[in-house]
Structures are given as C-alpha cells and as structure tokens.
mmCIF file of C-alpha atoms in Angstrom:
data_model
loop_
_atom_site.group_PDB
_atom_site.id
_atom_site.type_symbol
_atom_site.label_atom_id
_atom_site.label_comp_id
_atom_site.label_asym_id
_atom_site.label_seq_id
_atom_site.Cartn_x
_atom_site.Cartn_y
_atom_site.Cartn_z
ATOM 1 C CA MET X 6 208.100 -67.177 -11.859
ATOM 2 C CA VAL X 7 210.301 -67.587 -15.114
ATOM 3 C CA LEU X 8 209.912 -64.913 -17.144
ATOM 4 C CA THR X 9 212.505 -65.790 -20.214
ATOM 5 C CA ASP X 10 212.377 -65.528 -23.740
ATOM 6 C CA VAL X 11 210.523 -62.107 -23.996
ATOM 7 C CA SER X 12 210.821 -58.997 -26.303
ATOM 8 C CA ILE X 13 209.902 -55.278 -25.519
ATOM 9 C CA LEU X 14 210.855 -53.255 -27.494
ATOM 10 C CA ASP X 15 210.092 -49.064 -28.362
ATOM 11 C CA SER X 16 208.672 -49.113 -24.819
ATOM 12 C CA PRO X 17 207.060 -45.766 -23.891
ATOM 13 C CA ASN X 18 206.945 -46.428 -20.081
ATOM 14 C CA TRP X 19 208.156 -49.109 -17.056
ATOM 15 C CA SER X 20 208.934 -51.930 -19.609
ATOM 16 C CA CYS X 21 208.896 -54.532 -16.592
ATOM 17 C CA HIS X 22 207.054 -54.014 -13.136
ATOM 18 C CA LEU X 23 208.157 -56.617 -10.724
ATOM 19 C CA GLN X 24 206.804 -55.954 -7.662
ATOM 20 C CA TRP X 25 206.269 -57.798 -4.483
ATOM 21 C CA CYS X 26 207.658 -61.257 -6.130
ATOM 22 C CA ARG X 27 209.605 -64.408 -4.361
ATOM 23 C CA GLN X 28 211.481 -66.717 -6.224
ATOM 24 C CA VAL X 29 212.153 -65.058 -10.171
ATOM 25 C CA ARG X 30 213.658 -66.022 -12.948
ATOM 26 C CA VAL X 31 214.369 -63.351 -15.815
ATOM 27 C CA ARG X 32 216.321 -64.771 -18.959
ATOM 28 C CA SER X 33 217.271 -63.926 -22.045
ATOM 29 C CA LEU X 34 215.412 -60.891 -22.185
ATOM 30 C CA ILE X 35 215.711 -57.819 -24.675
ATOM 31 C CA ILE X 36 213.936 -54.615 -23.917
ATOM 32 C CA THR X 37 214.371 -51.396 -25.469
ATOM 33 C CA SER X 38 212.905 -47.858 -25.943
ATOM 34 C CA SER X 39 214.563 -44.458 -26.808
ATOM 35 C CA LEU X 40 217.936 -43.334 -25.924
ATOM 36 C CA GLU X 41 216.379 -39.539 -27.003
ATOM 37 C CA LYS X 42 213.076 -39.022 -25.983
ATOM 38 C CA GLY X 43 212.515 -42.007 -23.886
ATOM 39 C CA VAL X 44 212.216 -40.299 -20.321
ATOM 40 C CA ASN X 45 210.391 -42.728 -17.536
ATOM 41 C CA SER X 46 210.979 -45.284 -19.870
ATOM 42 C CA ASP X 47 212.363 -48.261 -17.498
ATOM 43 C CA GLY X 48 214.029 -50.878 -18.544
ATOM 44 C CA LEU X 49 213.487 -54.104 -15.653
ATOM 45 C CA ASP X 50 212.229 -52.535 -12.172
ATOM 46 C CA ILE X 51 212.914 -55.111 -9.615
ATOM 47 C CA ASP X 52 210.396 -53.734 -6.398
ATOM 48 C CA GLY X 53 210.023 -55.328 -3.323
ATOM 49 C CA CYS X 54 211.530 -58.381 -3.886
ATOM 50 C CA SER X 55 213.237 -61.402 -2.994
ATOM 51 C CA ASP X 56 215.290 -64.198 -4.875
ATOM 52 C CA VAL X 57 215.448 -62.560 -8.199
ATOM 53 C CA ILE X 58 218.098 -64.120 -10.714
ATOM 54 C CA VAL X 59 218.650 -61.787 -13.814
ATOM 55 C CA SER X 60 220.993 -63.318 -16.555
ATOM 56 C CA ASP X 61 221.458 -63.144 -20.209
ATOM 57 C CA CYS X 62 219.621 -60.184 -21.009
ATOM 58 C CA ILE X 63 219.787 -57.231 -23.030
ATOM 59 C CA ILE X 64 218.757 -53.539 -22.404
ATOM 60 C CA ARG X 65 218.331 -50.742 -23.846
ATOM 61 C CA THR X 66 216.455 -47.639 -22.328
ATOM 62 C CA GLY X 67 216.537 -44.150 -22.160
ATOM 63 C CA ASP X 68 215.428 -44.108 -18.562
ATOM 64 C CA ASP X 69 217.414 -47.192 -15.547
ATOM 65 C CA ALA X 70 218.142 -50.087 -17.764
ATOM 66 C CA ILE X 71 217.707 -51.768 -14.074
ATOM 67 C CA CYS X 72 216.525 -50.516 -10.800
ATOM 68 C CA LEU X 73 215.902 -51.835 -7.630
ATOM 69 C CA LYS X 74 213.159 -50.069 -5.826
ATOM 70 C CA SER X 75 210.986 -50.186 -2.668
ATOM 71 C CA THR X 76 207.928 -48.316 -3.133
ATOM 72 C CA ARG X 77 204.644 -47.245 -0.921
ATOM 73 C CA GLN X 78 201.624 -48.570 -2.192
ATOM 74 C CA ALA X 79 198.871 -47.935 0.400
ATOM 75 C CA GLY X 80 200.830 -48.508 3.491
ATOM 76 C CA ARG X 81 202.720 -51.795 1.635
ATOM 77 C CA SER X 82 206.258 -51.475 1.031
ATOM 78 C CA GLU X 83 208.164 -54.341 0.941
ATOM 79 C CA PRO X 84 212.983 -55.499 0.984
ATOM 80 C CA CYS X 85 214.254 -56.381 -2.143
ATOM 81 C CA ARG X 86 216.467 -59.497 -0.941
ATOM 82 C CA ASP X 87 219.265 -62.106 -2.736
ATOM 83 C CA ILE X 88 218.895 -60.500 -5.680
ATOM 84 C CA ILE X 89 221.655 -61.428 -8.492
ATOM 85 C CA VAL X 90 222.416 -59.472 -11.859
ATOM 86 C CA THR X 91 224.132 -61.095 -13.701
ATOM 87 C CA ASN X 92 226.188 -61.276 -17.404
ATOM 88 C CA CYS X 93 223.614 -59.019 -18.784
ATOM 89 C CA LEU X 94 224.208 -55.446 -21.301
ATOM 90 C CA LEU X 95 223.175 -52.099 -19.935
ATOM 91 C CA SER X 96 222.254 -49.332 -21.757
ATOM 92 C CA SER X 97 221.166 -45.849 -20.724
ATOM 93 C CA SER X 98 220.459 -42.427 -21.390
ATOM 94 C CA SER X 99 220.146 -42.376 -17.534
ATOM 95 C CA CYS X 100 222.063 -45.034 -15.001
ATOM 96 C CA ALA X 101 222.390 -48.765 -16.292
ATOM 97 C CA PHE X 102 221.645 -50.021 -12.935
ATOM 98 C CA LYS X 103 220.057 -48.275 -9.693
ATOM 99 C CA ILE X 104 219.011 -48.372 -6.665
ATOM 100 C CA GLY X 105 216.629 -46.502 -5.836
ATOM 101 C CA THR X 106 215.060 -43.599 -5.050
ATOM 102 C CA GLU X 107 212.450 -45.318 -3.871
ATOM 103 C CA THR X 108 214.013 -46.697 -0.772
ATOM 104 C CA HIS X 109 210.506 -46.979 1.607
ATOM 105 C CA ALA X 110 211.916 -50.696 2.688
ATOM 106 C CA ASP X 111 215.145 -52.168 3.013
ATOM 107 C CA PHE X 112 217.752 -53.404 -0.230
ATOM 108 C CA THR X 113 220.180 -56.061 1.375
ATOM 109 C CA ARG X 114 222.290 -58.942 -0.878
ATOM 110 C CA ILE X 115 222.889 -57.725 -4.272
ATOM 111 C CA ARG X 116 225.431 -58.563 -5.952
ATOM 112 C CA VAL X 117 226.180 -57.335 -10.571
ATOM 113 C CA SER X 118 228.525 -59.017 -11.930
ATOM 114 C CA ASN X 119 229.365 -60.447 -14.906
ATOM 115 C CA CYS X 120 228.051 -57.279 -16.943
ATOM 116 C CA ILE X 121 229.114 -55.128 -19.704
ATOM 117 C CA ILE X 122 227.407 -51.031 -19.363
ATOM 118 C CA LYS X 123 227.957 -48.744 -22.704
ATOM 119 C CA GLU X 124 226.629 -45.515 -23.473
ATOM 120 C CA SER X 125 225.192 -44.868 -20.662
ATOM 121 C CA ASN X 126 224.730 -41.392 -19.079
ATOM 122 C CA ARG X 127 225.535 -43.560 -15.569
ATOM 123 C CA GLY X 128 226.899 -47.031 -14.837
ATOM 124 C CA LEU X 129 225.782 -48.049 -10.926
ATOM 125 C CA GLY X 130 223.392 -46.456 -8.938
ATOM 126 C CA ILE X 131 222.763 -46.534 -5.533
ATOM 127 C CA ILE X 132 220.637 -43.371 -3.861
ATOM 128 C CA VAL X 133 219.166 -43.568 -0.809
ATOM 129 C CA ARG X 134 216.165 -40.512 0.004
ATOM 130 C CA ASP X 135 213.666 -41.800 1.863
ATOM 131 C CA GLY X 136 215.281 -43.713 4.807
ATOM 132 C CA SER X 137 216.054 -47.667 4.350
ATOM 133 C CA LEU X 138 219.529 -49.623 5.080
ATOM 134 C CA VAL X 139 220.655 -50.817 1.362
ATOM 135 C CA SER X 140 223.278 -53.160 2.806
ATOM 136 C CA ASP X 141 225.862 -55.701 1.386
ATOM 137 C CA VAL X 142 226.239 -54.922 -2.277
ATOM 138 C CA HIS X 143 228.898 -56.152 -4.566
ATOM 139 C CA PHE X 144 230.055 -55.285 -8.068
ATOM 140 C CA ASP X 145 232.544 -57.386 -9.698
ATOM 141 C CA ASN X 146 233.974 -58.190 -12.818
ATOM 142 C CA ILE X 147 232.106 -55.328 -14.909
ATOM 143 C CA LEU X 148 232.877 -53.477 -18.323
ATOM 144 C CA ILE X 149 231.531 -49.228 -18.071
ATOM 145 C CA ASP X 150 231.153 -46.770 -20.873
ATOM 146 C CA CYS X 151 229.502 -43.271 -19.460
ATOM 147 C CA GLN X 152 229.100 -40.457 -22.499
ATOM 148 C CA ARG X 153 227.253 -37.587 -21.083
ATOM 149 C CA LYS X 154 223.803 -37.190 -21.494
ATOM 150 C CA PRO X 155 221.889 -34.003 -22.484
ATOM 151 C CA PHE X 156 220.719 -32.023 -19.292
ATOM 152 C CA PHE X 157 217.738 -33.446 -18.442
ATOM 153 C CA TRP X 158 219.032 -36.931 -17.914
ATOM 154 C CA TRP X 159 219.957 -38.606 -13.998
ATOM 155 C CA GLY X 160 223.332 -38.310 -14.527
ATOM 156 C CA ASN X 161 226.737 -36.366 -15.832
ATOM 157 C CA GLY X 162 228.525 -39.647 -17.377
ATOM 158 C CA GLU X 163 230.242 -41.042 -14.349
ATOM 159 C CA ALA X 164 231.111 -44.335 -13.470
ATOM 160 C CA PHE X 165 228.851 -45.086 -10.319
ATOM 161 C CA HIS X 166 227.263 -42.649 -7.627
ATOM 162 C CA PHE X 167 226.506 -43.768 -5.007
ATOM 163 C CA VAL X 168 224.392 -40.822 -2.476
ATOM 164 C CA VAL X 169 222.647 -41.167 1.449
ATOM 165 C CA ILE X 170 219.556 -37.769 1.043
ATOM 166 C CA LYS X 171 215.967 -36.710 2.820
ATOM 167 C CA ARG X 172 213.592 -36.811 -0.308
ATOM 168 C CA SER X 173 212.026 -34.272 2.093
ATOM 169 C CA THR X 174 212.961 -32.264 4.999
ATOM 170 C CA ASP X 175 210.459 -35.230 7.338
ATOM 171 C CA SER X 176 212.363 -37.622 5.371
ATOM 172 C CA LYS X 177 214.337 -41.141 7.671
ATOM 173 C CA ILE X 178 217.882 -40.794 7.026
ATOM 174 C CA GLY X 179 218.666 -43.527 5.578
ATOM 175 C CA ARG X 180 222.374 -45.948 4.979
ATOM 176 C CA ILE X 181 224.959 -47.691 3.086
ATOM 177 C CA GLU X 182 226.849 -50.041 4.230
ATOM 178 C CA ARG X 183 229.178 -52.998 3.339
ATOM 179 C CA LEU X 184 229.426 -51.981 -0.377
ATOM 180 C CA ARG X 185 232.297 -53.922 -2.792
ATOM 181 C CA LEU X 186 233.403 -53.082 -6.033
ATOM 182 C CA HIS X 187 235.952 -55.309 -7.351
ATOM 183 C CA ASN X 188 237.581 -55.632 -10.576
ATOM 184 C CA ILE X 189 236.422 -52.727 -12.321
ATOM 185 C CA VAL X 190 237.269 -51.269 -16.211
ATOM 186 C CA ALA X 191 235.619 -47.709 -17.148
ATOM 187 C CA THR X 192 235.728 -44.885 -19.004
ATOM 188 C CA SER X 193 233.428 -42.260 -17.625
ATOM 189 C CA GLU X 194 233.369 -38.192 -18.188
ATOM 190 C CA GLY X 195 231.965 -37.343 -15.334
ATOM 191 C CA THR X 196 232.973 -36.816 -11.509
ATOM 192 C CA SER X 197 231.869 -40.514 -9.393
ATOM 193 C CA LEU X 198 230.469 -39.621 -6.032
ATOM 194 C CA ILE X 199 229.981 -41.670 -2.716
ATOM 195 C CA GLN X 200 228.322 -39.862 -0.255
ATOM 196 C CA GLY X 201 226.826 -39.590 3.635
ATOM 197 C CA TYR X 202 224.208 -37.178 4.607
ATOM 198 C CA ASP X 203 226.585 -37.761 8.104
ATOM 199 C CA ALA X 204 229.158 -39.703 8.605
ATOM 200 C CA GLN X 205 226.797 -42.515 10.621
ATOM 201 C CA SER X 206 224.863 -43.110 6.990
ATOM 202 C CA VAL X 207 227.623 -44.269 4.774
ATOM 203 C CA ALA X 208 229.782 -47.325 5.672
ATOM 204 C CA ASP X 209 232.247 -49.989 5.842
ATOM 205 C CA ILE X 210 232.999 -48.921 1.536
ATOM 206 C CA ASP X 211 235.751 -51.194 -0.381
ATOM 207 C CA LEU X 212 236.971 -50.914 -3.862
ATOM 208 C CA SER X 213 239.561 -52.210 -5.298
ATOM 209 C CA ALA X 214 240.932 -53.428 -8.769
ATOM 210 C CA ILE X 215 239.662 -50.522 -10.123
ATOM 211 C CA ARG X 216 240.628 -49.023 -13.541
ATOM 212 C CA MET X 217 238.779 -45.310 -14.777
ATOM 213 C CA THR X 218 239.593 -43.074 -17.863
ATOM 214 C CA MET X 219 238.622 -39.583 -17.555
ATOM 215 C CA ASN X 220 237.330 -38.220 -20.892
ATOM 216 C CA PRO X 221 236.066 -35.557 -22.203
ATOM 217 C CA GLU X 222 233.392 -33.900 -21.376
ATOM 218 C CA SER X 223 230.828 -33.975 -24.896
ATOM 219 C CA GLN X 224 228.328 -31.984 -23.255
ATOM 220 C CA PRO X 225 229.408 -27.666 -23.796
ATOM 221 C CA ASP X 226 228.359 -27.755 -18.973
ATOM 222 C CA ARG X 227 231.491 -28.711 -17.898
ATOM 223 C CA ARG X 228 230.782 -30.803 -14.662
ATOM 224 C CA MET X 229 233.744 -33.043 -13.811
ATOM 225 C CA THR X 230 236.076 -32.047 -11.098
ATOM 226 C CA HIS X 231 237.672 -34.527 -9.593
ATOM 227 C CA ALA X 232 237.430 -38.212 -10.313
ATOM 228 C CA VAL X 233 236.558 -39.451 -7.549
ATOM 229 C CA THR X 234 235.430 -37.771 -5.430
ATOM 230 C CA ILE X 235 234.604 -39.517 -1.197
ATOM 231 C CA GLY X 236 232.603 -37.900 1.480
ATOM 232 C CA GLN X 237 231.420 -37.558 4.797
ATOM 233 C CA ALA X 238 231.954 -42.231 5.404
ATOM 234 C CA THR X 239 233.241 -44.322 8.240
ATOM 235 C CA ASN X 240 235.472 -47.290 7.274
ATOM 236 C CA VAL X 241 236.719 -46.812 3.258
ATOM 237 C CA ARG X 242 239.133 -48.490 1.897
ATOM 238 C CA ILE X 243 240.953 -48.180 -1.424
ATOM 239 C CA LYS X 244 242.899 -50.388 -2.542
ATOM 240 C CA ASP X 245 245.189 -50.850 -5.944
ATOM 241 C CA CYS X 246 243.040 -48.085 -8.093
ATOM 242 C CA ASN X 247 244.586 -46.430 -11.372
ATOM 243 C CA VAL X 248 242.712 -43.021 -12.913
ATOM 244 C CA SER X 249 244.136 -42.457 -15.782
ATOM 245 C CA TRP X 250 243.383 -38.562 -17.448
ATOM 246 C CA ASN X 251 242.266 -38.125 -21.297
ATOM 247 C CA ALA X 252 245.597 -35.554 -21.281
ATOM 248 C CA ALA X 253 245.048 -33.274 -24.135
ATOM 249 C CA PHE X 254 242.043 -32.397 -22.611
ATOM 250 C CA ARG X 255 242.310 -32.258 -19.228
ATOM 251 C CA LYS X 256 241.090 -28.748 -18.477
ATOM 252 C CA ASP X 257 241.728 -26.861 -15.206
ATOM 253 C CA HIS X 258 238.928 -27.259 -13.122
ATOM 254 C CA HIS X 259 239.564 -30.890 -13.008
ATOM 255 C CA ARG X 260 241.457 -31.318 -9.810
ATOM 256 C CA HIS X 261 242.956 -34.612 -7.763
ATOM 257 C CA ALA X 262 241.833 -37.795 -9.160
ATOM 258 C CA LEU X 263 240.326 -38.567 -6.271
ATOM 259 C CA SER X 264 239.484 -36.048 -3.305
ATOM 260 C CA VAL X 265 238.457 -37.766 -0.549
ATOM 261 C CA SER X 266 237.377 -35.622 2.419
ATOM 262 C CA ASN X 267 235.196 -36.383 6.486
ATOM 263 C CA VAL X 268 235.890 -39.744 6.903
ATOM 264 C CA ASP X 269 236.889 -41.599 9.406
ATOM 265 C CA LYS X 270 238.943 -44.418 8.702
ATOM 266 C CA ALA X 271 240.339 -44.842 5.301
ATOM 267 C CA GLN X 272 242.845 -47.101 4.091
ATOM 268 C CA ILE X 273 244.584 -46.352 0.380
ATOM 269 C CA SER X 274 247.195 -48.516 -0.828
ATOM 270 C CA GLY X 275 248.201 -48.557 -4.782
ATOM 271 C CA PHE X 276 246.647 -45.755 -6.044
ATOM 272 C CA THR X 277 248.361 -44.715 -8.411
ATOM 273 C CA CYS X 278 247.000 -41.526 -11.747
ATOM 274 C CA ASP X 279 248.331 -41.445 -15.149
ATOM 275 C CA PRO X 280 249.216 -39.422 -16.275
ATOM 276 C CA ALA X 281 249.516 -37.008 -12.716
ATOM 277 C CA THR X 282 246.811 -34.526 -12.553
ATOM 278 C CA GLN X 283 247.585 -30.781 -12.592
ATOM 279 C CA SER X 284 246.994 -31.151 -8.788
ATOM 280 C CA GLN X 285 247.955 -33.265 -6.013
ATOM 281 C CA THR X 286 246.342 -36.807 -7.855
ATOM 282 C CA ILE X 287 244.959 -37.290 -4.341
ATOM 283 C CA HIS X 288 243.781 -34.236 -1.517
ATOM 284 C CA LEU X 289 242.545 -35.843 1.694
ATOM 285 C CA GLN X 290 240.835 -33.625 3.636
ATOM 286 C CA ASN X 291 238.630 -33.713 7.880
ATOM 287 C CA ILE X 292 240.575 -37.729 7.609
ATOM 288 C CA THR X 293 240.774 -39.302 11.355
ATOM 289 C CA ASP X 294 242.166 -42.243 11.954
ATOM 290 C CA GLY X 295 243.324 -42.955 8.140
ATOM 291 C CA SER X 296 246.414 -44.263 6.138
ATOM 292 C CA ILE X 297 248.209 -43.722 3.278
ATOM 293 C CA MET X 298 250.936 -45.974 1.747
ATOM 294 C CA VAL X 299 252.620 -44.674 -1.475
ATOM 295 C CA PRO X 300 253.537 -46.254 -4.585
ATOM 296 C CA PRO X 301 257.075 -47.273 -4.099
ATOM 297 C CA PHE X 302 257.758 -45.231 -7.907
ATOM 298 C CA VAL X 303 256.457 -42.242 -7.019
ATOM 299 C CA THR X 304 259.387 -39.562 -6.660
ATOM 300 C CA ASP X 305 257.776 -35.836 -5.712
ATOM 301 C CA LEU X 306 255.418 -36.372 -2.924
ATOM 302 C CA THR X 307 254.010 -32.972 -3.479
ATOM 303 C CA LYS X 308 252.607 -34.131 -6.803
ATOM 304 C CA TYR X 309 250.678 -37.473 -4.502
ATOM 305 C CA LEU X 310 249.569 -35.298 -1.778
ATOM 306 C CA LEU X 311 247.847 -32.724 -0.680
ATOM 307 C CA ILE X 312 246.123 -33.148 3.280
ATOM 308 C CA THR X 313 244.330 -30.334 4.763
ATOM 309 C CA GLY X 314 242.030 -30.432 7.195
ATOM 310 C CA ASN X 315 241.584 -28.536 11.045
ATOM 311 C CA GLN X 316 240.040 -31.780 12.514
ATOM 312 C CA THR X 317 242.510 -33.540 10.206
ATOM 313 C CA ASN X 318 243.524 -36.384 13.460
ATOM 314 C CA ARG X 319 246.148 -39.593 13.642
ATOM 315 C CA VAL X 320 246.778 -40.320 9.709
ATOM 316 C CA VAL X 321 250.061 -42.791 8.787
ATOM 317 C CA ILE X 322 251.852 -41.754 5.958
ATOM 318 C CA GLU X 323 254.690 -45.526 4.679
ATOM 319 C CA THR X 324 256.293 -44.734 2.655
ATOM 320 C CA THR X 325 259.736 -46.841 1.591
ATOM 321 C CA ARG X 326 260.927 -44.660 -0.589
ATOM 322 C CA HIS X 327 261.292 -41.719 0.878
ATOM 323 C CA THR X 328 262.831 -40.642 4.848
ATOM 324 C CA PRO X 329 259.875 -39.828 7.078
ATOM 325 C CA GLN X 330 262.834 -36.082 7.224
ATOM 326 C CA LYS X 331 261.698 -35.157 4.174
ATOM 327 C CA VAL X 332 257.889 -36.337 4.260
ATOM 328 C CA ARG X 333 257.316 -34.546 7.529
ATOM 329 C CA LEU X 334 258.289 -30.946 5.557
ATOM 330 C CA LEU X 335 255.406 -31.423 3.234
ATOM 331 C CA ILE X 336 252.953 -31.684 6.058
ATOM 332 C CA PRO X 337 251.013 -28.733 7.092
ATOM 333 C CA TYR X 338 252.206 -26.609 10.846
ATOM 334 C CA ALA X 339 248.606 -26.497 11.772
ATOM 335 C CA LEU X 340 248.779 -30.060 11.542
ATOM 336 C CA GLU X 341 252.060 -30.777 13.168
ATOM 337 C CA GLY X 342 252.284 -33.934 15.274
ATOM 338 C CA ARG X 343 248.872 -35.425 13.923
ATOM 339 C CA VAL X 344 250.413 -36.622 10.608
ATOM 340 C CA LEU X 345 253.011 -39.395 11.201
ATOM 341 C CA VAL X 346 255.125 -40.693 8.927
ATOM 342 C CA HIS X 347 256.530 -43.806 9.437
#
C-alpha cells in the first residue's frame, strides 16, 4: 500500500489508522488538528503493521502525532515489526512519537531518525501496559523541543518517557529491551524517565551523545525534579551526555541532572552538567555491578557524585585527577568495601 501527498486538516478524531497492514509506504503526508482542543485527534496510528516506511511527513496534532499500537479486536492482535520513521516534522500536545499504550502484541525493529519534534508536551514515548515485548528500538539524530501543556494532556514537557506498567492487576508484565538513543538534542521542561515495573522489565539501554537543556516550566503546577531518572533496569550504558540547566530559573526542587536507582549493571562515562546543579550532578542509589568514569575536568567530587543505598554493591569509580584516598573519603561508611576506586 502506498499513501502519498495526502493532507488531512483539522481532524476531530484519529486522522489515519493503519491496521494489520503489510508493506506500507507513507510519504509527504500532512495532518493537522487543534493543539488546544484536539483530544483523541491522533495523527498517524500504525496498529499491528509490518514493513512500514514513513518519510517526509508534517504532523501537528493535539493527541499523539505518530503512534505505534497493537490493539485487540475480537480476540485478535498483531505485532508491529520493521518500521522506519524518517525525515518528519512532528508536533503534539501529547507525545510526538509513541509506542503504546495498547501493547497486546510485540514491537520489534523500530527506527526513528532525522526528525524534528517541536512544541510538544512529550517528545518520545514507550508505554507498555498490556504485557508485550518492545525490543530493538533506535532513536537517532533527532531534534526535540518540549513545552509543558495544560494538565489534561499526557506528558510533562519531557524529552522522553519509557515505562513498563500494568493496565490492571490482571495484566501481564511487559518488557522494554535493546533500546538506543543516539545524537539527540533536546530542550525540556520536565523530567525524562526510564522506569521498569521491576528490575527484569527494562534491559539493555544505551544513551549516547544526548544534549539536553532544561528550561523553566511554563505551567503553574511544578513537576520537574531531576533532568533524567532511570529506575528498575538492567544493563544501562550512558556515554557522552550533557545536561544544561537554565540557571536563572533553577528551583530548589530541581535536583540531580541524572538519578539512577535500583539498576543492575550501570556504566556511565562522559556525563557532564553545566552549570552545576544545587545538588550533585549524578545520584546513584542501590546500584550493583556499576562503573562511573569521572570527567577529567571535575575538581570537586562532592558536587559531581552522590552514592547511597544499602543495596549498592560492586561499584567502581574511575578517575584520572583524584587520588583513590581522596575519593574514598566521599564514600559513606556503610558502603565501604562495596565501592572501589581506580
């Protein structure tokens, strides 16, 4: 199926719903709906489809601009596989690109690249609620501009939001694994989140070359805490990422640039923040088998790193500027012997 050079303007509901399709090419699509009143007015919904390429589209909608789903109808649900989204301009009062929340079948081999996201309440989202596996998802070369919208829209002005939760007490626990974000430049008004339901539900996460600027929230209810929070996950790798706080508007409740908790196997290198936050740049809590490489220009470790948690164990701090003896003075007594310095 080929869908090209089509405009759908001022849509009051889902604008284009592709369900259980194969070998689809979508190009030069223009979709608009009201950013203020367009509740449920999704742009492009790709539902249980395979072998799909979406390119060169402009989508500006109240609800999600592009959304991958796996709905269930009459007991049937189909996976989403082999989907490429590239060279698109997206805006949404909810999420610009989202997987979920309807996740009754699996999602795999998803690529989103070379896109611009602007004026969105949330940039990138994965929300697993119905027990499926979301795997091999890559986000590359994306510009993101997020702005907080009124409280009734999904999102908090954050660059990304990846979570595994249960729709009901009877729902199965899903998984997110082999997720990669590379070369992302974002402005944000909210805390970006990667959160598992338990430590096994999120695994193999790579964040690299991410540049995030934190701006003041544009709504009266303040929600931002840390810039990035990661919790309940396994095998997390963070390399060469930077958070820049808008110092003139930084509030007391804006804490760490990076908060990582209850993670097994975390590797962090080249993570920087400017200007420094009021709290430490990085907070590690209950980390096992972790390593962190301190940037060589860091002069005051007390402002860069905080390690806590009675379950923290086998964490290695690598530094070229500070002596092991000096670094050990910063390690809480309760963690002595469980945090090593090289």
